[in-house]
Short mmCIF file of C-alpha atoms and ligand atoms in Angstrom, two decimals:
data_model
loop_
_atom_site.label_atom_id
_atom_site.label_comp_id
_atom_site.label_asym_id
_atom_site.label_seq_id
_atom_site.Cartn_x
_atom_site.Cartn_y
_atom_site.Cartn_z
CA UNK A 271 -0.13 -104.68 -76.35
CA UNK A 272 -2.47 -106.22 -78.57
CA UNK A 273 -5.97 -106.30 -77.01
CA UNK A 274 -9.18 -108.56 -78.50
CA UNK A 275 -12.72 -109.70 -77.46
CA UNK A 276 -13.98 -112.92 -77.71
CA UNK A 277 -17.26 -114.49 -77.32
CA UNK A 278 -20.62 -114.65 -78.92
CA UNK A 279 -21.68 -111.64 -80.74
CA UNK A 280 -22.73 -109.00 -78.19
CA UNK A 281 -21.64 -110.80 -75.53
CA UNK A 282 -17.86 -110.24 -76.03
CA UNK A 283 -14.85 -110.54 -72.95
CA UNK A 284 -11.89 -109.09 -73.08
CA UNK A 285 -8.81 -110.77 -73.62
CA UNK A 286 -4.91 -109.67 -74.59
CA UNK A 287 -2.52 -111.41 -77.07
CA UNK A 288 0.47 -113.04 -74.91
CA UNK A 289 3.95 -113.45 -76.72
CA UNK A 290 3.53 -116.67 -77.28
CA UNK A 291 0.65 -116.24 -78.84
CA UNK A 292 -2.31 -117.73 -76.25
CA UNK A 293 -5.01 -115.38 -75.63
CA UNK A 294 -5.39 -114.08 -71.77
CA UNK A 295 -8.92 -113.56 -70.39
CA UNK A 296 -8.56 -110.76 -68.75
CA UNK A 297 -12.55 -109.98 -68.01
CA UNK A 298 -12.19 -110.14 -64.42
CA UNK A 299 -10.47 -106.61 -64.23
CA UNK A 300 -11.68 -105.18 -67.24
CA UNK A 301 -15.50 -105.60 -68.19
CA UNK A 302 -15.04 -104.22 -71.80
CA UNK A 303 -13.26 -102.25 -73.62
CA UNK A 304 -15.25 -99.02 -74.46
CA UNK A 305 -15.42 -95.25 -74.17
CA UNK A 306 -15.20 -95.56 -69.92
CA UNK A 307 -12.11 -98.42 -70.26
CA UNK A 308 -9.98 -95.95 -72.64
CA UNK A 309 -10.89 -92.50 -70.69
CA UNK A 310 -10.06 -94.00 -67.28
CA UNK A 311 -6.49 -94.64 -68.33
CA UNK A 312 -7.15 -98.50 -69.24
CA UNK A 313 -4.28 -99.20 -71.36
CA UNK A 314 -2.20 -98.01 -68.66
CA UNK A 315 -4.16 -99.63 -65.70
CA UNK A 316 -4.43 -103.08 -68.02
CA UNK A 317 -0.03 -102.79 -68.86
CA UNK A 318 0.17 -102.58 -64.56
CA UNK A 319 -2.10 -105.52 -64.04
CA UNK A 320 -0.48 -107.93 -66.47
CA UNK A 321 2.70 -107.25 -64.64
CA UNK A 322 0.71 -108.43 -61.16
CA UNK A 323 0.36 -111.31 -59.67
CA UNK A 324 -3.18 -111.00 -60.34
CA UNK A 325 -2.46 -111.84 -64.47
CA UNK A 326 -0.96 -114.99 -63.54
CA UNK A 327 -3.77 -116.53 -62.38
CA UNK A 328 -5.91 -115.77 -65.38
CA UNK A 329 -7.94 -118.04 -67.35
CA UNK A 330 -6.07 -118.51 -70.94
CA UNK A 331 -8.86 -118.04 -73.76
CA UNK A 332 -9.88 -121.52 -74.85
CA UNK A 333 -8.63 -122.47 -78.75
CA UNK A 334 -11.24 -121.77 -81.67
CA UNK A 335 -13.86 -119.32 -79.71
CA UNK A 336 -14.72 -116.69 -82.44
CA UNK A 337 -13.21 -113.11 -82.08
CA UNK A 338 -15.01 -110.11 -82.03
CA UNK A 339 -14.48 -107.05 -82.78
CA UNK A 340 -11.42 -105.77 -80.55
CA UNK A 341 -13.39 -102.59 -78.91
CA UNK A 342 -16.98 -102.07 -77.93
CA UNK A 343 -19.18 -100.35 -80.23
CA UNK A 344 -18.00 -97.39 -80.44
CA UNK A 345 -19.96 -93.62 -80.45
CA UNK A 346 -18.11 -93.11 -84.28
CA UNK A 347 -17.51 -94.84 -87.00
CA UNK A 348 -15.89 -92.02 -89.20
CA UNK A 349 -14.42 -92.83 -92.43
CA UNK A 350 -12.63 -90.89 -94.65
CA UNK A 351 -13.14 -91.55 -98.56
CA UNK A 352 -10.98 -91.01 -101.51
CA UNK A 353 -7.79 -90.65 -99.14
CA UNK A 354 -4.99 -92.64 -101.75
CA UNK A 355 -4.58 -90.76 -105.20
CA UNK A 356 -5.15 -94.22 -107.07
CA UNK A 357 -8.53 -94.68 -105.27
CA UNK A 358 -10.14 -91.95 -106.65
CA UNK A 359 -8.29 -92.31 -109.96
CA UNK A 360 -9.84 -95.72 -110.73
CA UNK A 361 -12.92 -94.09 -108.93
CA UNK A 362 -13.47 -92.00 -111.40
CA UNK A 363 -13.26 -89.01 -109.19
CA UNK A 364 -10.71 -85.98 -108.68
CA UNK A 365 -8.05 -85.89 -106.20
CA UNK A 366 -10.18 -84.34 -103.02
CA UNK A 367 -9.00 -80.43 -101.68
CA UNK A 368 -9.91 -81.47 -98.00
CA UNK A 369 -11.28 -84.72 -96.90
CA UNK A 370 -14.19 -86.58 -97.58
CA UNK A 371 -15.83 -87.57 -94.70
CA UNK A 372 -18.87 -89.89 -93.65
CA UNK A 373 -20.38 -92.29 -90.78
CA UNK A 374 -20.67 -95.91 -90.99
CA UNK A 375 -23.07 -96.87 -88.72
CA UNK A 376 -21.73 -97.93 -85.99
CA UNK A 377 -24.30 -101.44 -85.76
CA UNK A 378 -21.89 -102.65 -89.05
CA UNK A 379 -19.39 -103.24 -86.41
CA UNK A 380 -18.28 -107.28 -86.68
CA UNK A 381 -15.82 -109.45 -86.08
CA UNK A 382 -12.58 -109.85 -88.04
CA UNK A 383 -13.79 -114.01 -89.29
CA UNK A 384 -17.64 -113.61 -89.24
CA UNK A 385 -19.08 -113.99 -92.10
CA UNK A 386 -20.00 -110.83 -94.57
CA UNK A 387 -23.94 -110.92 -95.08
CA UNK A 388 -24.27 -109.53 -98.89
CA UNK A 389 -27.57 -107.36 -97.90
CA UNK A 390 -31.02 -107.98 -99.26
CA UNK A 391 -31.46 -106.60 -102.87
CA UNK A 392 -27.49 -105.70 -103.39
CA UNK A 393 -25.87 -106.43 -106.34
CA UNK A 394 -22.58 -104.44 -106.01
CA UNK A 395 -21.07 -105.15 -102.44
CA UNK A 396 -17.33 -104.14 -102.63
CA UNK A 397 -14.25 -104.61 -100.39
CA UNK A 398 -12.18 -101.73 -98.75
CA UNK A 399 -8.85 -102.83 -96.98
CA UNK A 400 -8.38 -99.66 -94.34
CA UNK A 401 -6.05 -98.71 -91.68
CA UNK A 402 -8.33 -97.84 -88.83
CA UNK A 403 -7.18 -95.48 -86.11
CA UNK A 404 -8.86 -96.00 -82.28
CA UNK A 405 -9.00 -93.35 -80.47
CA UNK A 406 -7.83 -93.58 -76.47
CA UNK A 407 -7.91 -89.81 -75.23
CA UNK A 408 -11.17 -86.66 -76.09
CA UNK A 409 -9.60 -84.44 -78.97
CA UNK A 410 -11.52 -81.13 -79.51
CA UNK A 411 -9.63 -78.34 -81.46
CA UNK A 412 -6.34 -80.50 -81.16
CA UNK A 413 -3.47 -79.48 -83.33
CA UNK A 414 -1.61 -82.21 -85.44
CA UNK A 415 1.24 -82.57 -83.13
CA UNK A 416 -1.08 -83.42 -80.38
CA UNK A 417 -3.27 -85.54 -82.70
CA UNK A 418 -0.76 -89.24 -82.40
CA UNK A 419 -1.16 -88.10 -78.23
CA UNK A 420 -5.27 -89.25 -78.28
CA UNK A 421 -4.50 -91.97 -80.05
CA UNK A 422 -5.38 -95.72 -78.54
CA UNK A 423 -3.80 -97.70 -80.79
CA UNK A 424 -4.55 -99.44 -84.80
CA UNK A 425 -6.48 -102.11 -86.21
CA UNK A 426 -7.11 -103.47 -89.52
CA UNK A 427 -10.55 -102.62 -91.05
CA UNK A 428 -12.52 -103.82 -93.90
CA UNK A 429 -15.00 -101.10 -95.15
CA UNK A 430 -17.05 -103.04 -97.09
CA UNK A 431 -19.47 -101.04 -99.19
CA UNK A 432 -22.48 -101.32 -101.22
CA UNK A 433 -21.42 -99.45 -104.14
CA UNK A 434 -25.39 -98.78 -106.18
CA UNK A 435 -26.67 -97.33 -102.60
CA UNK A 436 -23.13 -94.99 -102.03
CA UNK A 437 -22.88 -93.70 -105.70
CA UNK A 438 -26.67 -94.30 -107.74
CA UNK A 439 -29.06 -93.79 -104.45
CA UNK A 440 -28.86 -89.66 -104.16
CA UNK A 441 -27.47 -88.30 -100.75
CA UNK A 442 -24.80 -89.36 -98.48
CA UNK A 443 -22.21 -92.32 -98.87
CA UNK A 444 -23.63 -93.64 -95.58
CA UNK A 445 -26.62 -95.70 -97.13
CA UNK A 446 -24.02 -98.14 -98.67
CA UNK A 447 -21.86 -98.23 -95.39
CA UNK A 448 -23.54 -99.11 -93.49
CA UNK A 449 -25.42 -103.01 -93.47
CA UNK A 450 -24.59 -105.42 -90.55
CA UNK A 451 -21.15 -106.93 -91.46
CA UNK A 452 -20.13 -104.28 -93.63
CA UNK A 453 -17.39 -103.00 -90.79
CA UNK A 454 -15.10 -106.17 -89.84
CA UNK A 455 -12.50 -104.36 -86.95
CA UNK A 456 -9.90 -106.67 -85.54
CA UNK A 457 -8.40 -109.27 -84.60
CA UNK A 458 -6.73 -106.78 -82.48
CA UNK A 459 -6.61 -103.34 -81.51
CA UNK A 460 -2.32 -102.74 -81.07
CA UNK A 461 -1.27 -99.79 -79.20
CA UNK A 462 0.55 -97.34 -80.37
CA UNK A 463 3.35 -97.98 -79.12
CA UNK A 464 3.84 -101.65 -81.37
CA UNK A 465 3.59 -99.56 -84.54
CA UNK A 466 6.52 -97.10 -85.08
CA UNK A 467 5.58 -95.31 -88.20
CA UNK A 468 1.53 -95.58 -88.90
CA UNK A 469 2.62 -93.92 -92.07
CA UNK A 470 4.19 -96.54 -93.47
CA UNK A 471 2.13 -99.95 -93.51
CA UNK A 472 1.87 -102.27 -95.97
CA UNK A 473 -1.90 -103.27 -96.53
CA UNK A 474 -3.27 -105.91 -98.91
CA UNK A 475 -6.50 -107.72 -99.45
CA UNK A 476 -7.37 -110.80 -101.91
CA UNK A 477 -10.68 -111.96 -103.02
CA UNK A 478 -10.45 -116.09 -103.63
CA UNK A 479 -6.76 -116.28 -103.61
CA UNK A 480 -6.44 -113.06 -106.32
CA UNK A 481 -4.58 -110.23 -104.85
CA UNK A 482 -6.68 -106.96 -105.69
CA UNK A 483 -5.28 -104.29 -103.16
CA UNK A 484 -1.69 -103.98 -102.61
CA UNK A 485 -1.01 -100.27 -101.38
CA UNK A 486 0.94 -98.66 -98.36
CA UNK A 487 -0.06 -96.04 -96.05
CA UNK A 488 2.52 -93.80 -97.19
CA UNK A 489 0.72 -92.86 -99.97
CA UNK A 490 -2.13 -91.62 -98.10
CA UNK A 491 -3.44 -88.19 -99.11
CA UNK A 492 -4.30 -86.27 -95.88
CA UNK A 493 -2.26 -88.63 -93.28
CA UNK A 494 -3.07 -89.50 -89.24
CA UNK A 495 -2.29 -86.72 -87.43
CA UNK A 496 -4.11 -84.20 -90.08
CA UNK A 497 -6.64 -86.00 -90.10
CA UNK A 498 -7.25 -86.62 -86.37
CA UNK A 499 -6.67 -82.48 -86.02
CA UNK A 500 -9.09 -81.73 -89.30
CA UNK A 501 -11.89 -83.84 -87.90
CA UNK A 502 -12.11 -82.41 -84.36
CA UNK A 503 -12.55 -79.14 -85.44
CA UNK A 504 -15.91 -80.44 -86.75
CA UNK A 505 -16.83 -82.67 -83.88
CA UNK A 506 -15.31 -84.28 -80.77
CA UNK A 507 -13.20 -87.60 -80.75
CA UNK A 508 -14.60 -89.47 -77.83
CA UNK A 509 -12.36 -92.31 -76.66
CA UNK A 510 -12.71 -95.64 -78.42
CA UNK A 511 -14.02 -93.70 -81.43
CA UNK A 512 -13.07 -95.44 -84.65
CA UNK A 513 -11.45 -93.42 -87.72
CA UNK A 514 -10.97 -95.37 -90.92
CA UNK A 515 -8.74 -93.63 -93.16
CA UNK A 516 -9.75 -94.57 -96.41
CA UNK A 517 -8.55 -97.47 -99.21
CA UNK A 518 -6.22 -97.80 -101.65
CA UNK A 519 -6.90 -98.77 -105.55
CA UNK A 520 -8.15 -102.48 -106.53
CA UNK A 521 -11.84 -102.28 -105.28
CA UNK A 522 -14.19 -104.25 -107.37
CA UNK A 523 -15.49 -100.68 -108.65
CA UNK A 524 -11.93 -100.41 -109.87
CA UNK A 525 -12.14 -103.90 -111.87
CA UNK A 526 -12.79 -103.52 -116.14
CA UNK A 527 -15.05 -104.78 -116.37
CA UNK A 528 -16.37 -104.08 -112.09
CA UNK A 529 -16.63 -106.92 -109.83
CA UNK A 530 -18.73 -107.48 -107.26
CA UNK A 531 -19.30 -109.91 -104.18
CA UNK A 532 -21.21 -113.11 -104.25
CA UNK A 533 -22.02 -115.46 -101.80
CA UNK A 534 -18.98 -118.52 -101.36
CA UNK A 535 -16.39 -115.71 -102.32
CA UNK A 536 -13.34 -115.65 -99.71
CA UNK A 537 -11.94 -112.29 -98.72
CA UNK A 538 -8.59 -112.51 -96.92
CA UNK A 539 -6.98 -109.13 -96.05
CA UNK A 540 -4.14 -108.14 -93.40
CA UNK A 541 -2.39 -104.73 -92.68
CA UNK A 542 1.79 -104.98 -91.66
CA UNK A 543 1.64 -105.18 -87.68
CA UNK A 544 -2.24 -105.27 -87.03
CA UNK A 545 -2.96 -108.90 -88.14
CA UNK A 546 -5.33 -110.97 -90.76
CA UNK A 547 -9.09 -110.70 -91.46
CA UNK A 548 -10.97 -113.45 -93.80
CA UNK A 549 -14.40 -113.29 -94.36
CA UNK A 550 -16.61 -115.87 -96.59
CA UNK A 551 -19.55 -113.98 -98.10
CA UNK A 552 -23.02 -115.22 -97.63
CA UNK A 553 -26.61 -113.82 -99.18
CA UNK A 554 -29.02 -112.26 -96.92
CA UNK A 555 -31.93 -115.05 -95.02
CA UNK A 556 -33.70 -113.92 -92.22
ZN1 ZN B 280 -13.52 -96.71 -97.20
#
């Protein structure tokens, strides 16, 4: 299945992606889908009630509303940094021994077409295309052949980062994560089940037409399952918890000389199986 929310910012309904490719309001039977919708079995209960009568006389979504973000905000945003050798190569950093972790605040969280908002005072907002991992079941202490079990499903992320507050700020990465817009999640979240190998996904982004990111998720340092295992010894997964698991080479950081993000600039980015984002940039205004 391939689930989305549509509607005005914060004010999202749930809908599912038919076959032929019109969007199903499903809002009567599902009210959202967040931590309570994925820990009460709702991928299961939502697969039973498109097969009822009951789906058949839902409303279709009409054409044009905006998408949001395919979950609810979740309790995590937890991304993973310097996960593709070629990243941290053109990063200027060494290959990491375990991962590098850090929250994105979770009010970045936008949809996959709204429009990025360079923040107030930035002069080096970036693009990240990322494979983002949703989870549908609690992992605590879970080993990594139980890890793809707690899994919800996959969408296409675009950690957008402010690269002056990560790197020349002091302190954590999260200060340059973190701005509203900087987390486009969508269109869809698709279930596990649609993608047979999350290790090997194609993923590429463009800024104005150029490609800059071409990579695939096989070349991912510490991969899914490790990574879902690794990070609940450190904390617990709730369900719809996001993990983003990091970006392969051709960031603007990357770029000799770098580039950065203005406004009118056109991002356009897609991951095989999990759909397009685009994304026109826009300066700050109150
Ligand atoms: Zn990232």
């Amino acid at each position: 299945m391939k689930l989305l929310r549509f509607g005005p910012a914060d004010l999202e309904k749930t809908a599912v992606l038919l076959p032929d490719g019109r969007h199903l309001d499903v809002s009567a039977a599902f009210p959202d889908y967040d931590e309570k919708f994925f820990a009460t079995d709702g991928l299961e209960r939502l697969r039973a009630w498109l097969a009822s009568p009951a789906a058949a006389s839902a409303p279709l979504v009409p054409a044009g509303v905006r998408l949001g973000p395919p979950i609810a905000r979740p309790s995590k945003i937890i991304c993973i940094g310097l996960n593709y050798r070629d990243h941290a190569a053109e990063s200027g950093m060494a290959e990491p021994a375990e991962p590098v972790v850090f929250f994105k605040s979770t009010s970045a969280l936008t949809g996959p077409s709204d429009e990025l908002v360079i923040p107030r005072g930035s002069l080096k907002t970036d693009w990240e295309v990322e494979l983002a991992v949703v989870m549908g079941r609690t992992a605590r202490y879970v080993s990594e052949a139980e890890a793809l079990d707690c899994v919800a499903g996959y969408a296409l992320h675009n950690d957008y980062s402010e690269r002056a507050w990560q790197l020349e700020r002091g302190g954590q990465w999260v200060k340059g994560k973190s701005a509203d817009t900087f987390a486009p999640i969508g269109p869809w979240l698709v279930t596990r089940d649609e993608i047979a190998d999350v290790g090997q996904l194609a993923l590429t982004l463009s800024v104005n037409g150029r490609v800059f990111q071409n990579g695939n998720t096989r070349n991912l340092i510490f991969n899914v399952p490790f990574l879902i295992s690794y990070l609940s010894q450190f904390m617990t997964l709730l369900p719809g918890d996001v993990i983003s698991t990091g970006t392969p080479a051709g960031v603007g950081l990357g770029q000799k000389p770098p580039l950065y993000l203005k406004p009118g600039d056109v991002i356009e980015l897609g991951i095989e199986g999990l759909g397009q984002q685009r994304q026109v940039a826009r300066a700050f205004s109150i």
